Coordinates of C-alpha atoms in Angstrom, one line a residue:
M1 CA 0.2 0.0 0.0
T2 CA 0.9 3.4 -0.8
D3 CA 0.3 5.1 3.1
G4 CA 2.2 2.6 4.9
F5 CA -1.1 2.1 7.2
S6 CA -0.8 -0.9 10.1
P7 CA -4.1 -1.7 11.5
A8 CA -4.7 -2.0 15.1
P9 CA -3.6 -5.2 16.7
S10 CA -6.3 -7.9 17.8
R11 CA -7.3 -8.9 20.6
L12 CA -8.6 -12.3 19.1
A13 CA -6.0 -13.5 16.7
A14 CA -3.4 -12.5 14.1
I15 CA -2.1 -14.4 10.8
N16 CA 1.4 -13.5 8.6
C17 CA 0.7 -12.8 4.9
T18 CA 1.4 -15.3 2.9
A19 CA 3.3 -13.0 0.5
C20 CA 5.2 -10.6 2.5
G21 CA 5.0 -11.9 6.4
S22 CA 3.6 -8.6 7.6
P23 CA 1.1 -9.9 10.7
L24 CA -2.6 -9.0 9.7
P25 CA -5.1 -9.0 12.5
A26 CA -7.8 -11.8 12.4
L27 CA -11.1 -10.6 13.4
A28 CA -13.7 -12.0 11.5
G29 CA -15.4 -15.2 11.7
H30 CA -15.4 -18.4 9.7
R31 CA -17.7 -17.2 6.7
A32 CA -14.9 -14.5 5.8
R33 CA -13.7 -15.9 2.6
A34 CA -10.5 -13.7 1.6
M35 CA -8.1 -11.6 3.6
V36 CA -6.4 -8.9 1.9
C37 CA -3.1 -7.4 3.0
S38 CA -2.6 -4.2 3.8
Y39 CA 0.4 -3.7 3.3
C40 CA 1.1 -5.6 -0.5
G41 CA -2.5 -5.9 -1.5
A42 CA -1.8 -9.6 -1.5
V43 CA -5.5 -11.7 -1.6
M44 CA -5.6 -14.9 0.2
D45 CA -8.1 -17.6 0.4
R46 CA -9.0 -17.9 4.5
H47 CA -10.6 -21.3 3.9
D48 CA -7.7 -22.7 2.0
A49 CA -4.8 -21.8 4.9
Y50 CA -4.5 -18.7 3.2
R51 CA -3.1 -19.4 0.0
L52 CA -2.4 -16.6 -2.0
L53 CA -4.9 -16.2 -4.7
T54 CA -3.5 -12.7 -6.7
R55 CA -1.8 -9.3 -5.7
Y56 CA -2.9 -5.8 -6.0
R57 CA -0.2 -3.0 -5.7
D58 CA -0.1 0.4 -4.9
M59 CA -3.9 1.0 -4.0
Q60 CA -4.4 4.2 -2.6
R61 CA -6.6 4.0 0.6
P62 CA -9.9 5.9 0.0
E63 CA -11.2 8.6 2.3
G64 CA -12.6 7.5 5.4
P65 CA -12.6 8.4 9.1
F66 CA -12.7 4.5 10.4
Q67 CA -9.9 1.8 10.4
I68 CA -9.7 -1.8 10.7
G69 CA -10.2 -3.3 14.3
M70 CA -12.4 -0.2 15.4
T71 CA -15.1 -1.4 17.7
G72 CA -18.5 0.5 18.1
E73 CA -22.2 0.0 18.7
I74 CA -24.3 0.1 15.8
L75 CA -28.4 0.0 16.0
G76 CA -27.9 -1.3 19.4
V77 CA -25.1 -3.9 18.0
E78 CA -21.6 -4.2 19.0
Q79 CA -19.5 -4.4 15.7
V80 CA -16.1 -4.6 14.7
I81 CA -14.6 -3.3 11.3
V82 CA -12.5 -6.1 9.4
G83 CA -12.4 -5.1 5.8
I84 CA -12.3 -1.9 3.7
V85 CA -13.7 -1.8 0.2
G86 CA -13.4 1.1 -1.9
V87 CA -16.0 1.7 -4.5
T88 CA -16.6 4.0 -7.6
A89 CA -19.4 4.8 -9.6
S90 CA -20.7 6.9 -12.7
I91 CA -24.4 8.3 -12.4
E92 CA -25.6 10.7 -14.8
H93 CA -21.9 11.3 -16.0
E94 CA -20.4 12.3 -12.5
D95 CA -17.6 10.2 -10.8
Y96 CA -18.9 9.4 -7.3
H97 CA -16.5 7.5 -4.8
W98 CA -17.1 6.1 -1.3
T99 CA -15.7 3.7 1.2
N100 CA -17.4 0.8 2.5
Y101 CA -16.2 -0.6 5.7
Q102 CA -17.0 -4.3 6.5
L103 CA -18.2 -5.1 9.9
Y104 CA -18.6 -8.3 11.7
S105 CA -20.7 -8.9 15.3
P106 CA -20.8 -12.6 16.8
T107 CA -24.1 -12.3 17.2
H108 CA -25.6 -10.4 14.1
G109 CA -22.8 -11.7 11.6
Y110 CA -21.8 -9.3 8.7
S111 CA -23.1 -6.1 7.7
W112 CA -21.4 -2.7 6.1
M113 CA -21.2 0.8 7.2
T114 CA -20.4 3.3 4.3
W115 CA -18.7 6.9 4.4
F116 CA -19.9 8.7 1.6
D117 CA -19.4 12.6 1.8
G118 CA -19.6 13.0 5.4
H119 CA -22.9 10.8 5.5
I120 CA -22.9 7.5 7.3
T121 CA -25.3 4.9 6.7
H122 CA -25.3 1.2 7.5
S123 CA -26.8 -2.1 5.2
R124 CA -27.1 -5.5 5.6
K125 CA -28.3 -8.1 3.6
T126 CA -32.1 -9.1 3.7
R127 CA -34.4 -11.8 2.5
D128 CA -37.3 -9.7 1.5
M129 CA -37.4 -9.7 -2.3
P130 CA -39.1 -6.2 -3.6
E131 CA -42.2 -6.1 -5.1
T132 CA -42.3 -4.4 -8.3
G133 CA -43.3 -6.4 -11.1
G134 CA -40.0 -5.2 -13.1
N135 CA -40.9 -1.8 -12.4
F136 CA -37.9 0.0 -11.6
A137 CA -38.7 3.7 -13.1
Y138 CA -37.2 6.6 -11.3
K139 CA -39.8 7.4 -8.6
A140 CA -41.9 4.5 -9.0
P141 CA -43.1 2.7 -6.0
L142 CA -41.6 -0.4 -4.8
A143 CA -42.6 -2.5 -1.9
A144 CA -40.1 -4.4 0.3
A145 CA -39.4 -5.6 3.7
G146 CA -42.5 -4.2 5.0
R147 CA -41.9 -0.6 4.0
Q148 CA -43.2 1.7 0.9
F149 CA -40.0 2.6 -1.3
Q150 CA -39.7 5.1 -4.0
M151 CA -37.2 4.1 -6.9
Y152 CA -34.3 6.6 -6.8
E153 CA -31.2 5.5 -9.3
Q154 CA -29.8 3.1 -11.0
Y155 CA -26.1 2.8 -11.5
V156 CA -22.8 0.3 -11.8
A157 CA -20.6 0.3 -9.4
R158 CA -16.8 -0.9 -9.3
I159 CA -14.2 -2.0 -6.9
S160 CA -11.4 0.4 -6.4
Y161 CA -9.6 -0.2 -3.1
L162 CA -9.4 -3.8 -1.2
E163 CA -8.2 -4.3 2.2
G164 CA -9.2 -6.4 5.7
E165 CA -11.2 -9.7 5.6
L166 CA -14.2 -10.0 3.4
T167 CA -16.9 -12.3 3.2
W168 CA -15.9 -13.5 -0.4
V169 CA -13.3 -13.6 -3.0
P170 CA -13.1 -9.7 -4.6
A171 CA -11.3 -8.7 -7.6
L172 CA -10.3 -5.0 -7.9
G173 CA -12.3 -4.1 -11.0
D174 CA -15.5 -6.0 -10.2
R175 CA -18.6 -4.5 -11.0
T176 CA -22.1 -4.9 -10.1
Q177 CA -25.2 -3.4 -11.1
V178 CA -27.4 -1.5 -8.1
I179 CA -30.8 -0.6 -7.9
E180 CA -31.7 2.1 -5.4
A181 CA -34.8 2.8 -3.9
I182 CA -35.6 4.8 -0.8
D183 CA -38.1 5.7 2.3
P184 CA -35.7 7.8 4.2
P185 CA -34.5 7.0 6.8
H186 CA -34.4 3.7 5.2
G187 CA -32.8 2.1 1.5
Y188 CA -33.6 -0.9 -0.3
S189 CA -31.3 -2.0 -2.4
V190 CA -31.0 -4.7 -5.5
V191 CA -27.3 -5.6 -6.0
I192 CA -27.0 -7.7 -9.1
G193 CA -23.3 -9.4 -9.4
E194 CA -22.1 -11.7 -12.4
N195 CA -23.2 -14.8 -10.4
E196 CA -26.1 -14.0 -7.9
T197 CA -28.7 -11.1 -6.9
E198 CA -28.6 -10.0 -3.3
F199 CA -30.9 -7.6 -1.5
E200 CA -30.1 -5.0 1.1
F201 CA -31.7 -3.0 3.6
G202 CA -30.3 0.4 4.7
T203 CA -30.5 2.7 7.1
Y204 CA -29.1 6.5 7.6
L205 CA -27.2 7.1 10.7
D206 CA -26.5 9.8 12.9
R207 CA -22.9 11.0 12.1
R208 CA -21.6 12.2 15.3
E209 CA -23.4 9.5 17.7
T210 CA -21.6 7.0 14.9
L211 CA -17.9 8.5 15.3
A212 CA -18.1 8.9 18.6
A213 CA -19.1 5.3 19.1
F214 CA -16.1 4.4 17.4
G215 CA -13.7 6.6 19.3
V216 CA -13.2 8.9 16.1
A217 CA -13.5 12.6 16.6
D218 CA -15.9 14.4 14.0
E219 CA -13.1 17.0 12.8
F220 CA -14.5 16.6 9.0
P221 CA -16.0 18.9 7.0
R222 CA -20.0 19.3 6.6
A223 CA -21.6 17.1 4.2
R224 CA -22.0 19.0 1.1
T225 CA -25.1 17.0 -0.4
V226 CA -28.6 15.6 1.1
H227 CA -27.7 11.7 0.7
A228 CA -30.8 9.8 -0.5
I229 CA -32.0 8.3 2.4
Q230 CA -30.9 10.9 4.6
P231 CA -34.2 12.1 6.8
F232 CA -35.5 15.9 7.2
L233 CA -34.4 16.9 10.8
P234 CA -35.8 20.6 11.6
G235 CA -33.7 22.3 14.3
S236 CA -35.8 22.9 17.5
F237 CA -36.2 26.2 17.2
H238 CA -36.9 26.3 13.4
T239 CA -39.6 23.8 14.7
A240 CA -40.9 26.2 17.7
L241 CA -40.9 28.9 14.6
S242 CA -43.1 27.3 12.7
G243 CA -45.5 26.1 15.4
A244 CA -45.5 29.5 16.7
G245 CA -46.6 30.9 13.5
K246 CA -49.2 28.0 12.6
L247 CA -51.1 29.3 16.2
F248 CA -50.8 33.1 15.7
A249 CA -51.4 33.3 12.5
P250 CA -55.1 32.8 12.6
V251 CA -55.4 35.1 15.5
A252 CA -53.7 37.8 14.0
L253 CA -55.9 37.1 10.9
V254 CA -59.2 37.5 12.7
L255 CA -58.3 40.4 14.5
G256 CA -57.2 42.0 11.4
L257 CA -60.6 41.3 9.6
T258 CA -62.4 42.4 12.9
F259 CA -60.6 45.7 12.3
L260 CA -61.3 46.0 9.1
V261 CA -65.3 45.8 9.9
I262 CA -65.2 47.9 12.9
G263 CA -61.9 50.0 12.6
T264 CA -63.4 52.4 10.3
G265 CA -64.2 54.5 13.6
K266 CA -67.1 57.1 14.4
K267 CA -67.7 59.7 12.0
I268 CA -67.6 63.4 13.8
T269 CA -68.6 65.8 10.5
E270 CA -68.5 65.6 7.0
T271 CA -68.6 69.0 4.8
V272 CA -67.8 70.8 1.5
I273 CA -65.9 73.2 0.8
V274 CA -66.6 74.7 -2.2
D275 CA -63.9 77.4 -2.9
T276 CA -60.4 76.2 -1.9
D277 CA -59.1 79.1 -4.1
A278 CA -60.6 81.6 -1.5
G279 CA -59.9 78.9 1.3
G280 CA -62.1 77.4 3.6
S281 CA -62.3 76.0 7.1
L282 CA -64.6 73.6 9.2
V283 CA -64.2 72.9 13.4
F284 CA -64.9 69.6 14.5
P285 CA -64.8 67.8 18.2
L286 CA -62.5 65.3 19.1
T287 CA -63.1 63.0 22.3
R288 CA -60.5 60.2 21.8
A289 CA -56.8 61.4 22.4
D290 CA -55.4 57.8 22.5
R291 CA -56.9 56.9 19.6
L292 CA -56.3 57.7 15.8
A293 CA -58.4 60.4 13.8
E294 CA -58.8 60.7 10.3
L295 CA -59.3 63.1 7.3
R296 CA -60.3 62.4 4.0
L297 CA -60.4 64.4 0.9
T298 CA -62.4 63.8 -2.0
A299 CA -62.8 65.8 -5.1
N300 CA -64.0 64.9 -8.7
V301 CA -60.7 65.3 -10.6
V302 CA -60.9 63.8 -14.0
N303 CA -57.6 63.9 -16.2
A304 CA -56.2 67.1 -14.2
W305 CA -54.4 67.3 -10.6
S306 CA -55.1 69.7 -7.8
W307 CA -52.8 70.5 -4.4
Y308 CA -54.4 71.4 -1.3
D309 CA -52.4 72.9 1.9
M310 CA -54.0 72.1 5.1
E311 CA -53.7 73.2 8.7
L312 CA -54.8 71.6 11.9
I313 CA -55.1 73.9 14.6
H314 CA -56.2 73.2 18.7
E315 CA -59.1 76.0 19.1
E316 CA -58.2 76.3 22.5
S317 CA -54.7 76.9 22.4
E318 CA -54.5 78.2 19.1
E319 CA -51.7 75.7 18.5
T320 CA -50.8 74.6 15.4
V321 CA -51.2 70.8 15.6
A322 CA -50.4 69.4 12.2
E323 CA -49.9 70.5 8.7
F324 CA -50.6 68.3 5.9
D325 CA -50.1 68.8 1.8
K326 CA -51.7 66.4 -0.5
G327 CA -52.4 66.6 -4.4
L328 CA -55.4 64.5 -6.0
E329 CA -54.7 63.5 -9.7
Y330 CA -56.6 61.2 -11.7
Y331 CA -56.9 60.2 -15.4
E332 CA -58.5 57.8 -17.7
G333 CA -59.0 56.8 -21.2
Y334 CA -59.3 53.8 -23.4
D335 CA -56.4 52.2 -25.5
S336 CA -55.7 49.0 -27.8
D337 CA -56.5 47.0 -24.2
G338 CA -59.8 49.0 -23.6
R339 CA -60.3 51.3 -20.3
W340 CA -57.6 52.4 -17.9
T341 CA -57.4 54.7 -15.0
E342 CA -54.7 56.4 -13.3
G343 CA -54.5 57.9 -9.9
S344 CA -57.0 58.7 -7.3
Q345 CA -59.8 61.1 -6.4
T346 CA -59.2 60.4 -2.7
A347 CA -56.5 61.3 -0.2
T348 CA -56.6 60.1 3.7
F349 CA -54.6 61.8 6.6
R350 CA -54.3 60.0 10.2
F351 CA -53.0 62.0 13.1
K352 CA -53.5 61.0 16.9
P353 CA -54.8 64.2 18.6
P354 CA -52.9 66.1 21.6
A355 CA -55.7 66.4 23.8
A356 CA -59.5 66.0 23.4
G357 CA -61.3 69.4 22.3
A358 CA -62.2 71.4 19.3
Y359 CA -60.1 71.3 16.1
R360 CA -60.2 73.7 13.3
L361 CA -59.1 72.6 9.7
T362 CA -58.1 75.0 7.1
I363 CA -57.6 74.2 3.8
T364 CA -56.4 76.1 0.9
T365 CA -55.6 74.9 -3.1
G366 CA -51.8 75.4 -2.9
D367 CA -51.3 76.2 -6.6
P368 CA -53.6 78.6 -8.0
K369 CA -53.4 76.4 -11.8
S370 CA -54.5 73.7 -9.6
A371 CA -58.3 72.5 -10.8
R372 CA -60.8 74.3 -8.5
L373 CA -63.4 72.3 -7.5
P374 CA -65.3 71.2 -4.5
V375 CA -63.6 69.2 -2.0
R376 CA -65.6 67.2 0.5
V377 CA -64.1 66.9 4.0
E378 CA -65.0 63.8 6.4
V379 CA -63.6 63.8 9.4
R380 CA -63.5 60.1 11.4
E381 CA -62.1 59.0 14.9
N382 CA -61.5 56.4 16.9
V383 CA -60.0 54.6 13.8
M384 CA -58.0 51.3 14.0
L385 CA -56.0 50.2 11.3
S386 CA -56.1 46.8 10.2
R387 CA -53.2 46.4 7.9
Y388 CA -50.7 46.2 10.7
L389 CA -52.5 43.0 11.8
F390 CA -52.9 41.6 8.1
G391 CA -48.9 42.3 7.6
L392 CA -48.4 40.6 11.2
S393 CA -50.7 37.4 10.0
I394 CA -48.7 37.4 6.3
F395 CA -45.5 37.1 8.8
F396 CA -46.7 34.6 11.0
I397 CA -48.4 32.5 7.9
L398 CA -44.2 32.6 6.7
C399 CA -43.1 31.6 10.0
W400 CA -45.8 28.4 9.4
L401 CA -44.7 27.3 6.0
S402 CA -41.5 28.2 6.0
L403 CA -40.9 24.3 8.0
W404 CA -42.6 23.4 4.7
F405 CA -40.5 25.2 2.4
R406 CA -37.3 24.1 3.7
Q407 CA -38.4 20.5 3.6
S408 CA -39.4 21.2 0.2
R409 CA -36.0 22.0 -0.5
F410 CA -34.5 19.8 1.3
E411 CA -36.2 17.0 -0.9
A412 CA -35.6 18.9 -4.0
R413 CA -31.5 18.6 -3.5
R414 CA -32.0 14.9 -2.6
W415 CA -33.9 14.5 -5.9
G416 CA -31.8 16.8 -7.5
D417 CA -34.7 19.2 -8.7
D418 CA -33.2 22.1 -7.3
G419 CA -31.3 23.1 -10.6
E420 CA -28.4 23.7 -8.9
D421 CA -25.1 21.9 -8.0
D422 CA -25.1 20.7 -4.1
D423 CA -22.0 22.1 -3.3

């Protein structure tokens, strides 16, 4: 091997490579068929006194956090890593590489742990055959192992690295056709080899827990992809945010509708100022200093504009409370698309009076060239604005749906439907 890795010594037994004499740990059970030397690449037959079968020199060990001899608990079962297999596949004209670790348990036999782009999965052979009727189309349903899967992808996998004890006699470059279906956090695979077809059931593993179980510090880069069987696990904060949005969105919406109905307030007065060019005024009482008051101007402006200057004065103190200016403009006509309109004949001003009492509003045409039209002035008090509550309800709805949006994005990345590169 090119990196000179020396596996951890076995607590059970060890043998010497029949090709180079290097000590190798013997960790697997009697069903393991081959031993591949981690020093010289010799492939030996364990069932024939470790007879040398072939030799692969200068293999490059694939990336991965685990080593032969490490032990850890997976899905409640104590496992020991006895072999390593590097795998390469070309899927949709892109090359992928992952590392399979042969696991052995004296009580549960053999299985696999796979490291791919920072994800860790576990798989083992199953006798449950798929119930598909031969339909392996993309996203088609596949019933197997008591679950309903969806077809995910098909590819040809090729062995690119060998090391340790394995349950069959492998050859570098061996190819198998793999058909994968998913039901996160589980997967189901049909593995078609040259002489047999096997079925495997897979489970997505928590990376931090699995690395800790094998005594490996999690110092590896974060996964750049969404794994095929990776479950969507939102954080507690995002879950709480979505729950709060679901709870408060209807409340804010109902309050907004209520304010829309009853929030128009009480009409105090309504009058028409005929000659705004000469100026006009009106006096009205306001009884609620803690609520909004509203002034509404309406003029029959058509294909023209008019500008108004206004001053609001507290009668008792003669102090100016507010000054307003506003233009009204409204245009209409016809074109090839039909009738069109632009602008408005109404302007609205809201203010909170500093105190209860009588107020005087003066209004004049600010521009002598403006349309000199009668202006209707309406005053209301105790006005409640619904738009803030509607805005708040939209905010809560977005909080509520954010979890759905995030999950949809997650699933799009899983299936490659997001139109972007995973990294």
